[in-house]
Amino acid sequence: MAASYVALLALSVCLLLLLLVAWKHWRWGRAARHVIVVVLGDVGRSPRMQYHALSLAKSGFSVTLLGFCNSKPHDELLQSDRIQIVSLTDLQRLAVGPHILQYGVKVVFQAVHLLWKLMCTEPAAYIFLQNPPGLPAIAVCWFAGCLCGSKLVVDWHNYGYSIMGLVHGPSHPLVLLAKWYEKLCGRLSHLNLCVTNAMQDDLAENWGIKAVTVYDRPASFFKETPLDLQHQLFMKLSRTYPVFRARSESSDPGTERSAFTERDALSGAVTRLCGRPALLVSSTSWTEDEDFSILLVALEKFEQLIDSGESLPSLVCVITGKGPLKNYYSRLICQKRFQHIQVCTPWLEAEDYPLLLGSADLGVCLHRSSSGLDLPMKVVDMFGCCLPVCAVNFQCLHELVKHGENGLVFEGSEELAAQLQTLFSKFPDPAGKLHQFRESLRESEQLRWDESWERTVLPLISDT
């Protein structure tokens, strides 16, 4: 109890000091052409907020991007002279004490630290905030905005309480507290953006929040990868990951060969190898809302089909990403005794990820929305690369994946295995279903992020 009083007193003193600093720092008013973008997470793994920052910069705003700098963002962001990245300190949970105390200390630290960083930043017309995580960021950003006249823009990617519910259960006191906080503080914003029409309806009906749907769209660098760049990528990755290395040596010692391509020594021309394996790609944050056992079981069934004499290619399955459950699934993968399938779980540089998607034959998405109201951005990126997708079904997936038109939707491992069999049955025959999906994506002329942002978001902030 005494420790709680001490912590409360310390917090009160810090807030008082910050208020004095705020009064001094903000008394000149807000800057009309400056925007603060806040991510209480890893900037490098927050592509939508990176895109917001880039779009704001292209529209003439100067941008300060606050977030954790654990992963390298896109080069375009780093090279922009209008964007300044300010690192937040990522406090790990204490190793001692009850979990509720550990969590409480982390939230208090984040609140004070974020408020201090906001006070020390150039005055802004808008504060763009990613939610989740919104605890304690929504309240802190609203408070900072009140001090300086900044307008708070909350970009709803999902509901934070629903993600917590995957770990603790929906009736846990922390989850209920987080839901109450999110619902209360979410109404404090001046402007709300969200990622689906389903979320827009839910925010209006159940939260009393009016939001504008801004669909995730692929950035311009998500596109099909030319064959020579595919070869360069495969050779680069082969130095670290054996699955990208050639299965056999060329008869010509000057020929450079990967598992999928080879470059002629004389002409320099790159061609795809005859009998190459199919490249299947998935990406993940390795969290509870993605069950990769579905994919592993489907791969086992696919291998059984090959063993039974089905005319199917061998597979290279690349699963990219970082996250808390990666070690758990890596152990499961190591226990498999695949003969015709190789699985690799790399973390790629930001510039290599679009190249890999643009080089792959099929994408698989296992994202199940914790709220049922958000859409997997990985599928958006895959579609930008004209990469056909098999995606696990959930409530609003139909807003993105049209079953039988731009991809396939499955419910479990049995259905996914059947879809893999169908799609790869004529691989790499251009008459196959896989090629048909790719052609459909090529013809769709998808809207890109920049154009979509200029149509939906820019008019909302153009009053500055």
Short mmCIF file of C-alpha atoms in Angstrom, two decimals:
data_model
loop_
_atom_site.label_atom_id
_atom_site.label_comp_id
_atom_site.label_asym_id
_atom_site.label_seq_id
_atom_site.Cartn_x
_atom_site.Cartn_y
_atom_site.Cartn_z
CA MET A 1 0.00 0.00 0.00
CA ALA A 2 2.81 2.38 0.92
CA ALA A 3 4.46 1.71 -2.42
CA SER A 4 1.22 2.67 -4.18
CA TYR A 5 1.08 6.01 -2.34
CA VAL A 6 4.71 6.71 -3.20
CA ALA A 7 4.08 5.92 -6.86
CA LEU A 8 0.99 8.14 -6.88
CA LEU A 9 2.91 11.01 -5.28
CA ALA A 10 5.77 10.66 -7.74
CA LEU A 11 3.33 10.68 -10.63
CA SER A 12 1.61 13.80 -9.30
CA VAL A 13 4.92 15.64 -8.97
CA CYS A 14 5.98 14.63 -12.48
CA LEU A 15 2.67 15.77 -13.94
CA LEU A 16 2.93 19.11 -12.14
CA LEU A 17 6.42 19.66 -13.50
CA LEU A 18 5.26 18.69 -16.96
CA LEU A 19 2.40 21.16 -16.79
CA LEU A 20 4.84 23.95 -16.04
CA VAL A 21 7.06 22.88 -18.91
CA ALA A 22 4.00 22.64 -21.13
CA TRP A 23 2.83 26.15 -20.29
CA LYS A 24 6.25 27.52 -21.17
CA HIS A 25 6.72 25.45 -24.30
CA TRP A 26 3.28 25.78 -25.86
CA ARG A 27 2.44 29.38 -25.14
CA TRP A 28 3.31 30.36 -28.73
CA GLY A 29 0.44 28.22 -30.06
CA ARG A 30 0.27 25.41 -32.54
CA ALA A 31 2.14 25.16 -35.84
CA ALA A 32 -0.31 24.91 -38.73
CA ARG A 33 1.91 22.75 -40.98
CA HIS A 34 3.30 20.36 -38.39
CA VAL A 35 1.82 16.99 -37.40
CA ILE A 36 2.88 14.55 -34.68
CA VAL A 37 2.35 10.85 -35.46
CA VAL A 38 2.36 8.61 -32.38
CA VAL A 39 2.89 4.84 -32.33
CA LEU A 40 3.18 3.29 -28.87
CA GLY A 41 4.86 0.37 -30.59
CA ASP A 42 7.63 -0.47 -33.05
CA VAL A 43 7.68 2.09 -35.88
CA GLY A 44 9.29 -0.41 -38.26
CA ARG A 45 6.40 -2.82 -37.76
CA SER A 46 3.69 -0.15 -38.08
CA PRO A 47 3.40 0.31 -41.86
CA ARG A 48 0.08 2.18 -41.84
CA MET A 49 1.45 4.91 -39.56
CA GLN A 50 4.61 5.10 -41.68
CA TYR A 51 2.34 5.65 -44.70
CA HIS A 52 0.43 8.38 -42.83
CA ALA A 53 3.73 10.12 -42.09
CA LEU A 54 4.89 9.87 -45.70
CA SER A 55 1.57 11.13 -47.06
CA LEU A 56 1.57 14.06 -44.66
CA ALA A 57 5.12 14.94 -45.71
CA LYS A 58 4.21 14.73 -49.41
CA SER A 59 1.29 17.09 -48.71
CA GLY A 60 3.60 19.76 -47.30
CA PHE A 61 3.45 19.01 -43.57
CA SER A 62 6.50 18.58 -41.39
CA VAL A 63 6.13 15.39 -39.34
CA THR A 64 7.48 14.19 -36.01
CA LEU A 65 7.05 10.44 -35.66
CA LEU A 66 7.15 9.18 -32.06
CA GLY A 67 7.57 5.45 -31.45
CA PHE A 68 9.83 2.57 -30.50
CA CYS A 69 12.77 2.15 -32.88
CA ASN A 70 13.26 -1.61 -32.65
CA SER A 71 13.06 -2.31 -36.40
CA LYS A 72 14.26 -0.31 -39.39
CA PRO A 73 11.47 1.65 -41.14
CA HIS A 74 11.24 2.02 -44.91
CA ASP A 75 14.10 3.92 -46.54
CA GLU A 76 11.69 6.47 -47.99
CA LEU A 77 10.73 7.47 -44.46
CA LEU A 78 14.35 7.74 -43.34
CA GLN A 79 15.32 9.79 -46.38
CA SER A 80 12.51 12.35 -46.12
CA ASP A 81 13.74 15.75 -44.96
CA ARG A 82 10.22 16.53 -43.66
CA ILE A 83 10.06 13.60 -41.23
CA GLN A 84 11.87 13.42 -37.90
CA ILE A 85 11.74 10.15 -35.96
CA VAL A 86 11.90 10.54 -32.18
CA SER A 87 12.53 7.34 -30.25
CA LEU A 88 10.39 6.38 -27.25
CA THR A 89 11.85 4.20 -24.52
CA ASP A 90 10.33 0.70 -24.53
CA LEU A 91 10.15 -0.27 -20.85
CA GLN A 92 10.05 -4.02 -20.39
CA ARG A 93 7.80 -5.36 -17.66
CA LEU A 94 9.35 -5.82 -14.24
CA ALA A 95 10.56 -9.32 -13.45
CA VAL A 96 9.23 -9.19 -9.89
CA GLY A 97 5.88 -8.59 -8.25
CA PRO A 98 2.31 -9.44 -9.28
CA HIS A 99 1.44 -9.10 -12.97
CA ILE A 100 -1.07 -6.35 -12.21
CA LEU A 101 1.68 -4.30 -10.50
CA GLN A 102 4.11 -4.92 -13.36
CA TYR A 103 1.51 -3.76 -15.86
CA GLY A 104 0.57 -0.74 -13.76
CA VAL A 105 4.17 0.44 -13.47
CA LYS A 106 4.65 0.09 -17.23
CA VAL A 107 1.49 2.10 -18.00
CA VAL A 108 2.47 4.90 -15.59
CA PHE A 109 5.98 5.06 -17.06
CA GLN A 110 4.63 5.16 -20.62
CA ALA A 111 2.18 7.91 -19.73
CA VAL A 112 4.79 10.18 -18.15
CA HIS A 113 7.41 9.42 -20.80
CA LEU A 114 5.05 10.00 -23.74
CA LEU A 115 3.72 13.24 -22.26
CA TRP A 116 7.25 14.50 -21.73
CA LYS A 117 8.20 13.71 -25.34
CA LEU A 118 5.07 15.46 -26.62
CA MET A 119 5.85 18.54 -24.54
CA CYS A 120 9.38 18.64 -25.89
CA THR A 121 8.23 18.45 -29.51
CA GLU A 122 7.48 21.36 -31.83
CA PRO A 123 3.84 22.51 -31.55
CA ALA A 124 1.53 20.67 -33.96
CA ALA A 125 -1.83 21.18 -35.62
CA TYR A 126 -2.70 17.49 -35.35
CA ILE A 127 -1.67 14.47 -33.33
CA PHE A 128 -2.23 11.24 -35.29
CA LEU A 129 -2.43 8.25 -32.93
CA GLN A 130 -2.50 4.55 -33.74
CA ASN A 131 -4.93 2.49 -31.67
CA PRO A 132 -4.24 -0.13 -30.42
CA PRO A 133 -2.28 0.28 -28.29
CA GLY A 134 -4.31 3.13 -26.82
CA LEU A 135 -3.64 2.63 -23.13
CA PRO A 136 -2.40 5.12 -21.96
CA ALA A 137 -1.73 6.90 -25.27
CA ILE A 138 -5.24 8.17 -26.07
CA ALA A 139 -5.60 10.04 -22.78
CA VAL A 140 -2.04 11.36 -22.89
CA CYS A 141 -2.31 12.62 -26.47
CA TRP A 142 -5.70 14.22 -25.75
CA PHE A 143 -4.25 15.96 -22.68
CA ALA A 144 -1.24 17.21 -24.66
CA GLY A 145 -3.58 18.43 -27.36
CA CYS A 146 -5.64 20.37 -24.84
CA LEU A 147 -2.51 22.17 -23.66
CA CYS A 148 -1.40 23.24 -27.13
CA GLY A 149 -4.58 23.34 -29.20
CA SER A 150 -3.65 20.27 -31.28
CA LYS A 151 -6.48 18.18 -32.70
CA LEU A 152 -6.35 14.47 -31.86
CA VAL A 153 -6.86 12.02 -34.74
CA VAL A 154 -7.28 8.39 -33.64
CA ASP A 155 -6.69 5.75 -36.29
CA TRP A 156 -8.58 2.65 -35.16
CA HIS A 157 -6.81 -0.49 -36.43
CA ASN A 158 -8.64 -2.75 -33.97
CA TYR A 159 -9.79 -2.68 -30.33
CA GLY A 160 -7.02 -3.00 -27.77
CA TYR A 161 -9.24 -4.70 -25.19
CA SER A 162 -10.13 -7.46 -27.67
CA ILE A 163 -6.44 -8.28 -28.18
CA MET A 164 -5.92 -8.39 -24.40
CA GLY A 165 -8.92 -10.72 -24.21
CA LEU A 166 -7.10 -13.32 -26.31
CA VAL A 167 -4.51 -13.65 -23.54
CA HIS A 168 -6.51 -13.04 -20.35
CA GLY A 169 -10.05 -13.92 -21.39
CA PRO A 170 -12.90 -11.48 -22.13
CA SER A 171 -14.10 -11.25 -18.51
CA HIS A 172 -10.72 -10.52 -16.91
CA PRO A 173 -10.75 -7.28 -14.84
CA LEU A 174 -7.87 -5.83 -16.88
CA VAL A 175 -9.76 -6.48 -20.11
CA LEU A 176 -12.95 -4.90 -18.76
CA LEU A 177 -10.97 -1.89 -17.52
CA ALA A 178 -9.26 -1.54 -20.90
CA LYS A 179 -12.62 -1.67 -22.69
CA TRP A 180 -14.09 1.01 -20.42
CA TYR A 181 -11.01 3.21 -20.91
CA GLU A 182 -10.96 2.76 -24.69
CA LYS A 183 -14.67 3.52 -25.00
CA LEU A 184 -14.46 6.59 -22.76
CA CYS A 185 -11.25 8.11 -24.09
CA GLY A 186 -11.98 7.25 -27.71
CA ARG A 187 -14.76 9.84 -27.65
CA LEU A 188 -12.27 12.59 -26.77
CA SER A 189 -10.75 12.69 -30.26
CA HIS A 190 -11.54 15.39 -32.82
CA LEU A 191 -11.39 12.96 -35.74
CA ASN A 192 -11.53 9.17 -36.04
CA LEU A 193 -10.32 6.94 -38.86
CA CYS A 194 -10.90 3.18 -39.08
CA VAL A 195 -9.95 0.31 -41.36
CA THR A 196 -13.32 -1.26 -42.31
CA ASN A 197 -16.95 -0.32 -42.80
CA ALA A 198 -17.83 -2.96 -40.22
CA MET A 199 -15.69 -1.16 -37.63
CA GLN A 200 -17.18 2.18 -38.68
CA ASP A 201 -20.68 0.80 -37.97
CA ASP A 202 -19.62 -0.73 -34.65
CA LEU A 203 -17.96 2.47 -33.46
CA ALA A 204 -21.10 4.44 -34.29
CA GLU A 205 -23.64 1.98 -32.82
CA ASN A 206 -21.84 0.76 -29.70
CA TRP A 207 -19.30 3.48 -28.89
CA GLY A 208 -20.97 6.66 -30.06
CA ILE A 209 -17.96 7.48 -32.22
CA LYS A 210 -18.25 8.73 -35.79
CA ALA A 211 -15.35 7.47 -37.91
CA VAL A 212 -14.26 7.64 -41.54
CA THR A 213 -13.24 4.39 -43.21
CA VAL A 214 -9.74 4.55 -44.67
CA TYR A 215 -8.99 1.14 -46.12
CA ASP A 216 -5.44 -0.15 -46.03
CA ARG A 217 -3.98 0.13 -49.51
CA PRO A 218 -0.64 -1.13 -50.81
CA ALA A 219 2.17 1.38 -51.06
CA SER A 220 3.72 1.95 -54.48
CA PHE A 221 6.67 -0.35 -53.72
CA PHE A 222 4.38 -3.39 -53.38
CA LYS A 223 4.40 -4.71 -56.94
CA GLU A 224 5.48 -7.73 -58.94
CA THR A 225 9.24 -8.22 -58.73
CA PRO A 226 11.14 -8.41 -62.05
CA LEU A 227 12.91 -11.72 -62.58
CA ASP A 228 16.42 -10.29 -62.29
CA LEU A 229 15.56 -8.71 -58.92
CA GLN A 230 14.00 -11.99 -57.81
CA HIS A 231 17.30 -13.71 -58.52
CA GLN A 232 19.27 -11.06 -56.64
CA LEU A 233 16.95 -11.44 -53.64
CA PHE A 234 17.17 -15.24 -53.65
CA MET A 235 20.97 -15.15 -53.85
CA LYS A 236 21.11 -12.61 -51.02
CA LEU A 237 18.80 -14.66 -48.77
CA SER A 238 20.61 -17.90 -49.65
CA ARG A 239 23.65 -16.64 -47.77
CA THR A 240 21.63 -16.84 -44.54
CA TYR A 241 18.75 -19.23 -45.24
CA PRO A 242 19.52 -22.62 -46.87
CA VAL A 243 16.01 -23.00 -48.36
CA PHE A 244 16.94 -20.42 -51.02
CA ARG A 245 20.08 -22.30 -52.12
CA ALA A 246 20.25 -24.34 -55.33
CA ARG A 247 19.38 -28.03 -54.98
CA SER A 248 22.00 -28.95 -57.57
CA GLU A 249 24.97 -27.35 -59.28
CA SER A 250 24.83 -26.18 -62.90
CA SER A 251 26.96 -27.99 -65.49
CA ASP A 252 28.36 -24.56 -66.37
CA PRO A 253 30.53 -23.41 -63.43
CA GLY A 254 29.94 -19.76 -64.36
CA THR A 255 26.17 -20.03 -63.95
CA GLU A 256 24.77 -18.53 -60.75
CA ARG A 257 21.87 -20.56 -59.38
CA SER A 258 19.36 -20.27 -56.55
CA ALA A 259 16.58 -22.70 -55.59
CA PHE A 260 14.24 -20.96 -58.06
CA THR A 261 16.33 -19.13 -60.68
CA GLU A 262 19.64 -19.11 -62.51
CA ARG A 263 21.68 -16.41 -64.26
CA ASP A 264 23.54 -17.30 -67.45
CA ALA A 265 27.25 -16.58 -67.18
CA LEU A 266 27.60 -15.14 -70.68
CA SER A 267 24.39 -13.24 -71.38
CA GLY A 268 23.48 -12.39 -67.78
CA ALA A 269 19.88 -13.43 -68.53
CA VAL A 270 17.87 -14.83 -65.64
CA THR A 271 15.48 -17.74 -66.11
CA ARG A 272 13.29 -19.78 -63.78
CA LEU A 273 14.53 -23.29 -63.10
CA CYS A 274 12.63 -26.16 -64.63
CA GLY A 275 11.10 -28.26 -61.84
CA ARG A 276 11.60 -25.51 -59.28
CA PRO A 277 9.70 -25.66 -55.98
CA ALA A 278 6.66 -23.42 -55.44
CA LEU A 279 7.24 -20.47 -53.13
CA LEU A 280 4.52 -20.03 -50.50
CA VAL A 281 4.71 -16.93 -48.28
CA SER A 282 2.99 -15.85 -45.09
CA SER A 283 3.74 -13.06 -42.64
CA THR A 284 2.79 -12.75 -39.02
CA SER A 285 3.31 -10.96 -35.72
CA TRP A 286 3.28 -14.40 -34.04
CA THR A 287 0.40 -13.53 -31.72
CA GLU A 288 -2.67 -15.37 -30.43
CA ASP A 289 -4.90 -14.16 -33.26
CA GLU A 290 -3.03 -16.31 -35.80
CA ASP A 291 -3.09 -20.11 -35.44
CA PHE A 292 -0.22 -21.42 -37.53
CA SER A 293 -1.00 -25.00 -36.60
CA ILE A 294 -3.68 -24.74 -39.32
CA LEU A 295 -0.98 -24.19 -41.94
CA LEU A 296 1.32 -26.88 -40.51
CA VAL A 297 -1.44 -29.51 -40.58
CA ALA A 298 -2.36 -28.46 -44.14
CA LEU A 299 1.28 -28.83 -45.18
CA GLU A 300 1.35 -32.33 -43.69
CA LYS A 301 -1.71 -33.25 -45.75
CA PHE A 302 -0.09 -31.72 -48.84
CA GLU A 303 3.00 -33.86 -48.31
CA GLN A 304 0.83 -36.95 -47.95
CA LEU A 305 -0.72 -36.14 -51.34
CA ILE A 306 2.75 -35.97 -52.91
CA ASP A 307 3.70 -39.29 -51.29
CA SER A 308 0.52 -40.88 -52.66
CA GLY A 309 1.55 -40.01 -56.23
CA GLU A 310 -0.26 -36.70 -56.83
CA SER A 311 1.50 -34.49 -59.39
CA LEU A 312 2.38 -31.60 -57.08
CA PRO A 313 5.54 -29.50 -56.68
CA SER A 314 7.74 -29.45 -53.63
CA LEU A 315 7.18 -26.35 -51.49
CA VAL A 316 9.34 -23.70 -49.88
CA CYS A 317 7.24 -22.04 -47.17
CA VAL A 318 8.59 -18.70 -45.90
CA ILE A 319 6.91 -17.22 -42.81
CA THR A 320 8.22 -13.75 -42.01
CA GLY A 321 7.83 -11.69 -38.85
CA LYS A 322 8.65 -11.27 -35.18
CA GLY A 323 6.50 -11.88 -32.15
CA PRO A 324 5.98 -13.60 -28.79
CA LEU A 325 4.88 -17.01 -30.16
CA LYS A 326 7.64 -17.39 -32.74
CA ASN A 327 9.75 -19.71 -30.58
CA TYR A 328 6.72 -21.88 -29.82
CA TYR A 329 5.88 -22.39 -33.50
CA SER A 330 9.55 -22.76 -34.45
CA ARG A 331 9.72 -25.76 -32.12
CA LEU A 332 6.60 -27.25 -33.74
CA ILE A 333 8.12 -26.77 -37.19
CA CYS A 334 11.35 -28.48 -36.13
CA GLN A 335 9.34 -31.51 -34.99
CA LYS A 336 7.94 -32.02 -38.49
CA ARG A 337 9.72 -34.48 -40.75
CA PHE A 338 8.87 -33.00 -44.11
CA GLN A 339 10.51 -34.56 -47.17
CA HIS A 340 9.05 -32.34 -49.88
CA ILE A 341 8.47 -29.13 -47.89
CA GLN A 342 10.97 -26.71 -46.40
CA VAL A 343 9.88 -24.07 -43.87
CA CYS A 344 11.85 -20.91 -43.10
CA THR A 345 10.99 -18.17 -40.55
CA PRO A 346 13.18 -15.13 -41.34
CA TRP A 347 12.92 -11.49 -40.31
CA LEU A 348 13.41 -9.48 -43.49
CA GLU A 349 14.65 -5.97 -44.05
CA ALA A 350 11.86 -3.53 -44.87
CA GLU A 351 13.03 -3.26 -48.50
CA ASP A 352 13.24 -7.04 -49.00
CA TYR A 353 9.71 -7.86 -47.84
CA PRO A 354 7.92 -6.34 -50.88
CA LEU A 355 10.46 -8.04 -53.17
CA LEU A 356 9.71 -11.42 -51.57
CA LEU A 357 5.94 -10.98 -51.94
CA GLY A 358 6.45 -9.96 -55.57
CA SER A 359 8.49 -13.13 -56.15
CA ALA A 360 6.16 -15.64 -54.47
CA ASP A 361 3.61 -17.99 -56.03
CA LEU A 362 0.98 -17.98 -53.26
CA GLY A 363 0.28 -16.10 -50.05
CA VAL A 364 -1.43 -17.57 -46.99
CA CYS A 365 -3.08 -15.47 -44.28
CA LEU A 366 -4.04 -16.95 -40.89
CA HIS A 367 -5.09 -13.69 -39.25
CA ARG A 368 -8.33 -13.97 -37.29
CA SER A 369 -9.36 -10.55 -36.08
CA SER A 370 -9.71 -10.42 -32.29
CA SER A 371 -12.66 -8.08 -32.76
CA GLY A 372 -13.83 -9.44 -36.11
CA LEU A 373 -13.69 -5.88 -37.43
CA ASP A 374 -10.21 -5.29 -38.85
CA LEU A 375 -8.56 -6.60 -42.02
CA PRO A 376 -5.09 -8.15 -42.46
CA MET A 377 -2.73 -5.63 -44.03
CA LYS A 378 -0.53 -8.49 -45.23
CA VAL A 379 -3.26 -9.47 -47.71
CA VAL A 380 -3.43 -5.87 -48.95
CA ASP A 381 0.33 -5.97 -49.58
CA MET A 382 0.07 -9.36 -51.29
CA PHE A 383 -2.66 -8.10 -53.59
CA GLY A 384 -0.47 -5.08 -54.39
CA CYS A 385 2.14 -7.56 -55.62
CA CYS A 386 -0.56 -9.43 -57.64
CA LEU A 387 0.00 -12.41 -55.35
CA PRO A 388 -3.01 -14.76 -55.01
CA VAL A 389 -4.03 -15.44 -51.40
CA CYS A 390 -5.67 -18.15 -49.33
CA ALA A 391 -7.08 -16.51 -46.17
CA VAL A 392 -8.80 -17.93 -43.08
CA ASN A 393 -12.36 -16.68 -42.82
CA PHE A 394 -13.74 -14.23 -40.25
CA GLN A 395 -16.53 -11.69 -39.93
CA CYS A 396 -15.59 -8.86 -42.31
CA LEU A 397 -12.98 -10.54 -44.54
CA HIS A 398 -15.38 -10.20 -47.48
CA GLU A 399 -14.55 -6.47 -47.58
CA LEU A 400 -11.11 -7.49 -48.88
CA VAL A 401 -11.02 -11.08 -50.16
CA LYS A 402 -13.65 -12.07 -52.73
CA HIS A 403 -13.76 -15.87 -52.67
CA GLY A 404 -13.11 -17.27 -56.13
CA GLU A 405 -12.34 -13.84 -57.61
CA ASN A 406 -9.07 -12.56 -56.10
CA GLY A 407 -8.32 -15.47 -53.76
CA LEU A 408 -9.79 -18.27 -51.70
CA VAL A 409 -11.24 -18.33 -48.19
CA PHE A 410 -10.95 -21.36 -45.89
CA GLU A 411 -12.25 -22.39 -42.47
CA GLY A 412 -9.62 -24.92 -41.36
CA SER A 413 -6.65 -27.09 -42.32
CA GLU A 414 -8.67 -29.61 -44.36
CA GLU A 415 -10.03 -26.88 -46.62
CA LEU A 416 -6.64 -25.13 -46.89
CA ALA A 417 -4.96 -28.41 -47.90
CA ALA A 418 -7.59 -28.93 -50.60
CA GLN A 419 -7.02 -25.38 -51.87
CA LEU A 420 -3.25 -25.92 -52.00
CA GLN A 421 -3.85 -29.09 -54.02
CA THR A 422 -6.14 -27.26 -56.45
CA LEU A 423 -3.88 -24.25 -56.90
CA PHE A 424 -0.64 -26.20 -57.35
CA SER A 425 -2.06 -29.11 -59.36
CA LYS A 426 -0.80 -27.69 -62.67
CA PHE A 427 2.14 -25.69 -61.32
CA PRO A 428 3.67 -23.77 -63.04
CA ASP A 429 1.27 -24.22 -65.99
CA PRO A 430 -0.23 -20.81 -66.98
CA ALA A 431 -3.55 -22.59 -67.54
CA GLY A 432 -3.81 -23.34 -63.82
CA LYS A 433 -6.11 -21.64 -61.31
CA LEU A 434 -3.18 -19.91 -59.62
CA HIS A 435 -2.28 -18.07 -62.82
CA GLN A 436 -5.92 -17.10 -63.35
CA PHE A 437 -6.07 -15.43 -59.93
CA ARG A 438 -2.85 -13.55 -60.67
CA GLU A 439 -4.22 -12.30 -63.99
CA SER A 440 -7.39 -11.16 -62.23
CA LEU A 441 -5.31 -9.14 -59.75
CA ARG A 442 -3.30 -7.60 -62.58
CA GLU A 443 -6.47 -6.47 -64.31
CA SER A 444 -8.07 -5.03 -61.17
CA GLU A 445 -5.90 -1.86 -61.17
CA GLN A 446 -5.99 -1.53 -57.39
CA LEU A 447 -6.08 1.88 -55.73
CA ARG A 448 -2.76 2.70 -54.06
CA TRP A 449 -2.28 4.25 -50.61
CA ASP A 450 -1.22 7.72 -51.78
CA GLU A 451 -4.24 8.19 -54.03
CA SER A 452 -6.63 6.78 -51.42
CA TRP A 453 -5.16 8.98 -48.66
CA GLU A 454 -5.46 12.12 -50.78
CA ARG A 455 -9.13 11.34 -51.39
CA THR A 456 -10.13 10.42 -47.82
CA VAL A 457 -7.76 11.90 -45.22
CA LEU A 458 -6.30 15.05 -46.77
CA PRO A 459 -9.70 16.82 -47.14
CA LEU A 460 -10.35 16.21 -43.44
CA ILE A 461 -7.23 18.16 -42.40
CA SER A 462 -7.07 20.65 -45.26
CA ASP A 463 -8.52 23.42 -43.07
CA THR A 464 -4.98 24.01 -41.80
#
